[in-house]
Amino acid sequence: MQPQIVVLKEGTDTSQGKPQLISNINACQSVVDAIRTTLGPRGMDKLIVTQNGKATISNDGATIMKLLDIVHPAAKTLVDIAKSQDAEVGDGTTSVVLLAGEFLKQIKPFVDEGVHPRIIIKAVRKALNICVTKIQELAVKIEKSNKAEHRSLLEKCAATAMSSKLIHQQKDFFSKMVVDAVLSLDDLLPLNMIGIKKVSGGALEDSQLVDGVAFKKTFSYAGFEMQPKRYGSCKIALLNIELELKAERDNAEVRVDNVREYQKIVDAEWQILYDKLAKIHESGANVVLSKLPIGDVATQYFADRDMFCAGRVTEEDLSRTLKACGGAVMTTVQDINENVLGKCDVFEERQVGGERFNFFQGCPNAKTCTLILRGGAEQFLEETERSLHDAIMIVRRTIKNDAVVAGGGAIEMELSKILRDYSRTIAGKEQLLIGAIAKALEIIPRQLCDNAGFDATNILNKLRQKHAQGHCWYGVDIMKEHIADNFEACVWEPSIIKINALTAACEAACMILSVDETITSPKSAVDAPQAPMGMGRGKGRPF
């Protein structure tokens, strides 16, 4: 008898072969079931409570996937594709998880019957190529020459992205705001130049778009109220300097042998501060913003000279002010002059709800804007921010990739028909596999119907009939519980969303299918939690 050779550490768990593949697919199914009902205009929201008790209400696929603490290694790939869709396109995060889950579900019977995963993967890749080519053929290019038409198209895309969110009642109001925000940026459309500030209280319609920079009034010292709260054509000094007296007991030691010496040191310290303040005043600036604190002496000094100051301005707000108003962030007061000051037409401090905000408007290089959101509950405001993020991303994508397709399940039904027709022209196992993928694509319109409480089978039959007759833009009409030409109904999405979602879903499905063994190594002795000490003599009283 040959002795058994142990290669892996004791306690290592290995599972392999077909059962392993089936168990991975089942794990992905349960993740998909958690997120399934959030799709579409009638989708439900999820309330997720984290370990520390923070509650999040969300309808955004990527947010839910991040907050679900998924342990299963195969199911984690679904979290990754949702994150990648969110980062790349911004919307369609629920769709991408649903598609990946449905591909696996339709392919599962073939795995059960012993079809080799490599054959399945080849068929999935082939189907993906056909779909991507067809989307590019079908997508409608947008005319950018007509400004008004281009703008209305962007608004429709933003409204479609918001139709499934909490704020769908106000989508017309917000879609205009989002398009204004994105169009005010420069050609590269940097996302960090759109600031979103949340102020609880008031109605959603009280939200406003500031063409310029707005941020919450920072921590202020005595003398702040004496400063003017409004300037016309103001000059802004942007600093990274601390303007307050520091107690030097922590990092310096001064040895003196009489009081006069000590007084000199104190005077010198005050003199340095006053010199700094005088230089700032002489530069002609009437608004001083600093990343570091501005103390009470400086606040009083500026107030006496009709200047406004704000210390501890966040990095993000300071850099946005810099981009909008020009100038430069100074780390020394020695060379502050007219050239390094930012400029704007109007600066004012206004009350917004319970907070006070500093507004910089009429900026010369205004390539930035700020959305100030109002609303009731904090969770609601956070969800509004996430919804607007999706809409902003969609508008950016539509400007960069100027092709759109109809949403509401229309494009999926058309792709499903094309794959089904193609599958009948080929022989072998691929015929069945591509047929299964064609069926999987119907999950999007089916789920839209299920979430709205419609008879999904009935509506899908009507859609199949329309698509077979060559009406490629027919999709689900949520409002009338029927089908409609979604291109005419202005339910539009950038084609890049669909291409990205299908590519990511197919990649995830292929990756899960290509795994046939999971090896879990046990926790090493270092990682293992220490066993609690038992009670007994000398062990102390147990807690």
CSV table of C-alpha atoms in Angstrom, one decimal, residues 413 454-469 471 474-476 480-484:
chain,number,residue,atom,x,y,z
A,413,MET,CA,-36.3,41.7,-27.1
A,454,PHE,CA,-48.4,42.9,-15.1
A,455,ASP,CA,-49.0,39.5,-16.7
A,456,ALA,CA,-45.5,39.0,-18.0
A,457,THR,CA,-46.3,36.1,-20.3
A,458,ASN,CA,-49.0,37.9,-22.1
A,459,ILE,CA,-46.9,41.1,-22.7
A,460,LEU,CA,-43.9,39.1,-23.8
A,461,ASN,CA,-46.0,37.2,-26.3
A,462,LYS,CA,-47.2,40.6,-27.7
A,463,LEU,CA,-43.7,41.8,-27.9
A,464,ARG,CA,-42.4,38.7,-29.6
A,465,GLN,CA,-45.1,39.1,-32.3
A,466,LYS,CA,-44.2,42.8,-32.8
A,467,HIS,CA,-40.5,42.1,-33.1
A,468,ALA,CA,-41.1,39.2,-35.5
A,469,GLN,CA,-43.0,41.7,-37.7
A,471,HIS,CA,-40.9,46.6,-35.2
A,474,TYR,CA,-41.3,47.9,-29.2
A,475,GLY,CA,-40.9,47.5,-25.4
A,476,VAL,CA,-43.0,47.4,-22.2
A,480,LYS,CA,-50.7,51.6,-19.8
A,481,GLU,CA,-49.9,48.0,-19.0
A,482,HIS,CA,-49.3,47.3,-22.6
A,483,ILE,CA,-46.6,47.5,-25.2
A,484,ALA,CA,-45.5,50.7,-27.1
